PDB file of C-alpha atoms in Angstrom:
ATOM      1  CA  MET A 829     -92.809 183.477  88.155  1.00 67.00           C
ATOM      2  CA  GLU A 830     -93.352 182.407  84.557  1.00 92.00           C
ATOM      3  CA  LYS A 831     -90.968 185.130  83.319  1.00 93.00           C
ATOM      4  CA  CYS A 832     -88.288 183.853  85.729  1.00 95.00           C
ATOM      5  CA  GLU A 833     -88.553 180.371  84.206  1.00 96.00           C
ATOM      6  CA  GLU A 834     -88.351 181.838  80.711  1.00 95.00           C
ATOM      7  CA  ILE A 835     -85.197 183.780  81.612  1.00 96.00           C
ATOM      8  CA  LYS A 836     -83.702 180.675  83.222  1.00 96.00           C
ATOM      9  CA  GLU A 837     -84.269 178.707  80.007  1.00 96.00           C
ATOM     10  CA  ILE A 838     -82.718 181.468  77.904  1.00 96.00           C
ATOM     11  CA  ILE A 839     -79.683 181.544  80.176  1.00 97.00           C
ATOM     12  CA  TYR A 840     -79.240 177.779  80.199  1.00 97.00           C
ATOM     13  CA  ASP A 841     -79.614 177.556  76.426  1.00 96.00           C
ATOM     14  CA  SER A 842     -76.993 180.263  75.981  1.00 95.00           C
ATOM     15  CA  LEU A 843     -74.506 178.724  78.457  1.00 97.00           C
ATOM     16  CA  ARG A 844     -74.786 175.043  77.648  1.00 95.00           C
ATOM     17  CA  ASN A 845     -72.794 175.284  74.405  1.00 94.00           C
ATOM     18  CA  ILE A 846     -69.865 177.290  75.743  1.00 97.00           C
ATOM     19  CA  GLN A 847     -66.723 175.318  74.938  1.00 96.00           C
ATOM     20  CA  ASP A 848     -64.408 174.273  77.737  1.00 94.00           C
ATOM     21  CA  PRO A 849     -61.100 176.171  77.361  1.00 92.00           C
ATOM     22  CA  GLU A 850     -59.037 172.960  77.551  1.00 91.00           C
ATOM     23  CA  LYS A 851     -61.218 170.107  76.353  1.00 90.00           C
ATOM     24  CA  PRO A 852     -63.122 169.739  73.067  1.00 92.00           C
ATOM     25  CA  MET A 853     -66.398 169.539  74.989  1.00 95.00           C
ATOM     26  CA  THR A 854     -69.083 171.975  76.113  1.00 96.00           C
ATOM     27  CA  LEU A 855     -69.732 173.088  79.677  1.00 96.00           C
ATOM     28  CA  GLU A 856     -72.942 171.059  79.544  1.00 96.00           C
ATOM     29  CA  ASP A 857     -71.098 167.918  78.342  1.00 96.00           C
ATOM     30  CA  LEU A 858     -68.741 168.212  81.316  1.00 96.00           C
ATOM     31  CA  ASN A 859     -71.548 168.988  83.815  1.00 95.00           C
ATOM     32  CA  VAL A 860     -69.867 172.300  84.615  1.00 96.00           C
ATOM     33  CA  ILE A 861     -73.249 173.936  83.914  1.00 97.00           C
ATOM     34  CA  THR A 862     -76.627 172.408  84.704  1.00 96.00           C
ATOM     35  CA  GLU A 863     -80.109 173.859  84.434  1.00 96.00           C
ATOM     36  CA  GLU A 864     -80.711 173.179  88.142  1.00 96.00           C
ATOM     37  CA  ALA A 865     -77.734 175.371  89.053  1.00 96.00           C
ATOM     38  CA  ILE A 866     -79.352 178.513  87.610  1.00 98.00           C
ATOM     39  CA  GLU A 867     -81.662 180.528  89.844  1.00 98.00           C
ATOM     40  CA  VAL A 868     -83.740 183.488  88.712  1.00 97.00           C
ATOM     41  CA  GLU A 869     -85.918 185.601  90.999  1.00 96.00           C
ATOM     42  CA  TYR A 870     -87.566 188.966  90.512  1.00 95.00           C
ATOM     43  CA  CYS A 871     -86.734 191.517  93.206  1.00 93.00           C
ATOM     44  CA  GLN A 872     -89.489 194.131  93.571  1.00 93.00           C
ATOM     45  CA  GLU A 873     -87.275 196.356  95.728  1.00 93.00           C
ATOM     46  CA  MET A 874     -84.532 196.597  93.109  1.00 90.00           C
ATOM     47  CA  GLU A 875     -86.926 196.258  90.163  1.00 94.00           C
ATOM     48  CA  CYS A 876     -84.698 193.718  88.477  1.00 95.00           C
ATOM     49  CA  TYR A 877     -84.080 190.011  88.153  1.00 96.00           C
ATOM     50  CA  GLN A 878     -81.562 188.439  90.477  1.00 97.00           C
ATOM     51  CA  ILE A 879     -79.704 185.690  88.669  1.00 97.00           C
ATOM     52  CA  THR A 880     -77.360 183.234  90.357  1.00 98.00           C
ATOM     53  CA  VAL A 881     -75.350 180.774  88.310  1.00 98.00           C
ATOM     54  CA  THR A 882     -73.408 178.084  90.163  1.00 98.00           C
ATOM     55  CA  PHE A 883     -70.856 176.151  88.177  1.00 97.00           C
ATOM     56  CA  LEU A 884     -68.816 173.048  88.960  1.00 96.00           C
ATOM     57  CA  PRO A 885     -65.174 173.077  87.826  1.00 93.00           C
ATOM     58  CA  THR A 886     -63.977 169.772  86.415  1.00 89.00           C
ATOM     59  CA  VAL A 887     -61.179 169.471  89.007  1.00 89.00           C
ATOM     60  CA  PRO A 888     -60.589 171.123  92.427  1.00 90.00           C
ATOM     61  CA  HIS A 889     -57.464 172.917  91.169  1.00 88.00           C
ATOM     62  CA  CYS A 890     -58.915 174.062  87.828  1.00 88.00           C
ATOM     63  CA  SER A 891     -56.669 176.921  86.746  1.00 90.00           C
ATOM     64  CA  LEU A 892     -59.282 178.161  84.285  1.00 93.00           C
ATOM     65  CA  ALA A 893     -62.224 178.562  86.681  1.00 95.00           C
ATOM     66  CA  SER A 894     -62.004 182.363  86.440  1.00 95.00           C
ATOM     67  CA  LEU A 895     -61.968 182.173  82.642  1.00 95.00           C
ATOM     68  CA  ILE A 896     -65.054 179.950  82.708  1.00 96.00           C
ATOM     69  CA  GLY A 897     -66.737 182.494  84.996  1.00 96.00           C
ATOM     70  CA  LEU A 898     -65.872 185.287  82.541  1.00 96.00           C
ATOM     71  CA  CYS A 899     -67.342 183.242  79.696  1.00 97.00           C
ATOM     72  CA  ILE A 900     -70.549 182.727  81.657  1.00 97.00           C
ATOM     73  CA  ARG A 901     -70.807 186.439  82.523  1.00 96.00           C
ATOM     74  CA  THR A 902     -70.111 187.543  78.948  1.00 96.00           C
ATOM     75  CA  GLN A 903     -72.604 185.099  77.441  1.00 96.00           C
ATOM     76  CA  ILE A 904     -75.370 186.131  79.838  1.00 96.00           C
ATOM     77  CA  ARG A 905     -74.717 189.783  79.034  1.00 94.00           C
ATOM     78  CA  LYS A 906     -75.260 188.935  75.344  1.00 93.00           C
ATOM     79  CA  SER A 907     -78.378 186.838  75.994  1.00 93.00           C
ATOM     80  CA  ILE A 908     -80.581 188.817  78.387  1.00 92.00           C
ATOM     81  CA  ASP A 909     -82.230 192.159  77.681  1.00 87.00           C
ATOM     82  CA  GLU A 910     -83.959 192.408  81.051  1.00 89.00           C
ATOM     83  CA  LYS A 911     -82.554 194.470  83.910  1.00 93.00           C
ATOM     84  CA  TYR A 912     -80.693 192.052  86.170  1.00 95.00           C
ATOM     85  CA  LYS A 913     -78.148 191.589  88.924  1.00 96.00           C
ATOM     86  CA  LEU A 914     -75.843 188.646  88.305  1.00 97.00           C
ATOM     87  CA  LYS A 915     -73.895 186.503  90.730  1.00 97.00           C
ATOM     88  CA  ILE A 916     -71.701 183.691  89.443  1.00 98.00           C
ATOM     89  CA  ILE A 917     -70.271 181.267  91.953  1.00 97.00           C
ATOM     90  CA  VAL A 918     -68.218 178.115  92.051  1.00 97.00           C
ATOM     91  CA  LYS A 919     -70.137 175.280  93.699  1.00 96.00           C
ATOM     92  CA  LYS A 920     -69.303 175.244  97.389  1.00 94.00           C
ATOM     93  CA  GLY A 921     -66.450 172.887  98.195  1.00 92.00           C
ATOM     94  CA  SER A 922     -65.598 172.148  94.549  1.00 93.00           C
ATOM     95  CA  HIS A 923     -62.507 174.325  94.087  1.00 92.00           C
ATOM     96  CA  ALA A 924     -59.359 174.868  96.144  1.00 91.00           C
ATOM     97  CA  SER A 925     -59.520 178.669  95.589  1.00 93.00           C
ATOM     98  CA  GLU A 926     -63.309 178.980  95.691  1.00 93.00           C
ATOM     99  CA  LYS A 927     -63.464 182.309  97.578  1.00 95.00           C
ATOM    100  CA  GLU A 928     -60.820 183.957  95.394  1.00 94.00           C
ATOM    101  CA  VAL A 929     -62.460 182.792  92.165  1.00 95.00           C
ATOM    102  CA  ASN A 930     -65.904 183.965  93.340  1.00 96.00           C
ATOM    103  CA  LYS A 931     -64.501 187.360  94.312  1.00 95.00           C
ATOM    104  CA  GLN A 932     -62.675 187.751  91.008  1.00 94.00           C
ATOM    105  CA  ILE A 933     -65.608 186.858  88.725  1.00 95.00           C
ATOM    106  CA  ASN A 934     -68.090 189.050  90.612  1.00 97.00           C
ATOM    107  CA  ASP A 935     -65.970 192.186  90.956  1.00 96.00           C
ATOM    108  CA  LYS A 936     -66.930 194.697  88.241  1.00 93.00           C
ATOM    109  CA  GLU A 937     -63.497 196.343  88.110  1.00 95.00           C
ATOM    110  CA  ARG A 938     -61.661 193.037  87.846  1.00 94.00           C
ATOM    111  CA  VAL A 939     -64.021 191.753  85.169  1.00 94.00           C
ATOM    112  CA  SER A 940     -63.685 194.986  83.205  1.00 94.00           C
ATOM    113  CA  ALA A 941     -59.882 194.912  83.451  1.00 94.00           C
ATOM    114  CA  ALA A 942     -59.776 191.269  82.394  1.00 93.00           C
ATOM    115  CA  MET A 943     -61.924 191.934  79.341  1.00 93.00           C
ATOM    116  CA  GLU A 944     -59.599 194.780  78.304  1.00 95.00           C
ATOM    117  CA  ASN A 945     -56.805 192.224  77.925  1.00 96.00           C
ATOM    118  CA  PRO A 946     -56.877 191.314  74.203  1.00 96.00           C
ATOM    119  CA  ASN A 947     -55.627 187.734  74.737  1.00 95.00           C
ATOM    120  CA  LEU A 948     -58.135 187.002  77.489  1.00 94.00           C
ATOM    121  CA  LYS A 949     -60.960 188.598  75.527  1.00 95.00           C
ATOM    122  CA  GLU A 950     -60.039 186.462  72.514  1.00 95.00           C
ATOM    123  CA  MET A 951     -60.105 183.303  74.671  1.00 95.00           C
ATOM    124  CA  VAL A 952     -63.538 184.203  76.066  1.00 96.00           C
ATOM    125  CA  GLU A 953     -64.894 184.896  72.585  1.00 95.00           C
ATOM    126  CA  ALA A 954     -63.453 181.616  71.280  1.00 94.00           C
ATOM    127  CA  CYS A 955     -65.110 179.611  74.073  1.00 95.00           C
ATOM    128  CA  ILE A 956     -68.441 181.377  73.575  1.00 95.00           C
ATOM    129  CA  SER A 957     -68.386 180.927  69.806  1.00 91.00           C
ATOM    130  CA  GLY A 958     -67.384 177.273  70.085  1.00 74.00           C
ATOM    131  CA  GLU A 959     -63.975 177.753  68.511  1.00 66.00           C
ATOM    132  CA  SER A 960     -61.722 176.923  71.459  1.00 56.00           C
TER     133      SER A 960
END
């Protein structure tokens, strides 16, 4: 249980300073990401950590929710060395296209294809590095 809390802290610390793609503020500043919205459990069966990150878009029609999800996924990949299974979801009822966004940011093929797009990859890297 202690390791789960440690991983949760690492994740939160790595996500809190991601820059919003449109505003000169961080995801933490905008309450898009909160520490309470990160869950980490160890699954004995799968021998890995199951991580769920729930984020709250700033508006119900946020056109950049998928980009924010990609930023979260990319930053976690850079921050955690442990074996894990990651699920990123939009907070229930907070986005007009909630199901579509959740499907898009949790589909390995879609994520991989998105990150092969040089412009999208550059936007993700800018948000993660704080240069957006």
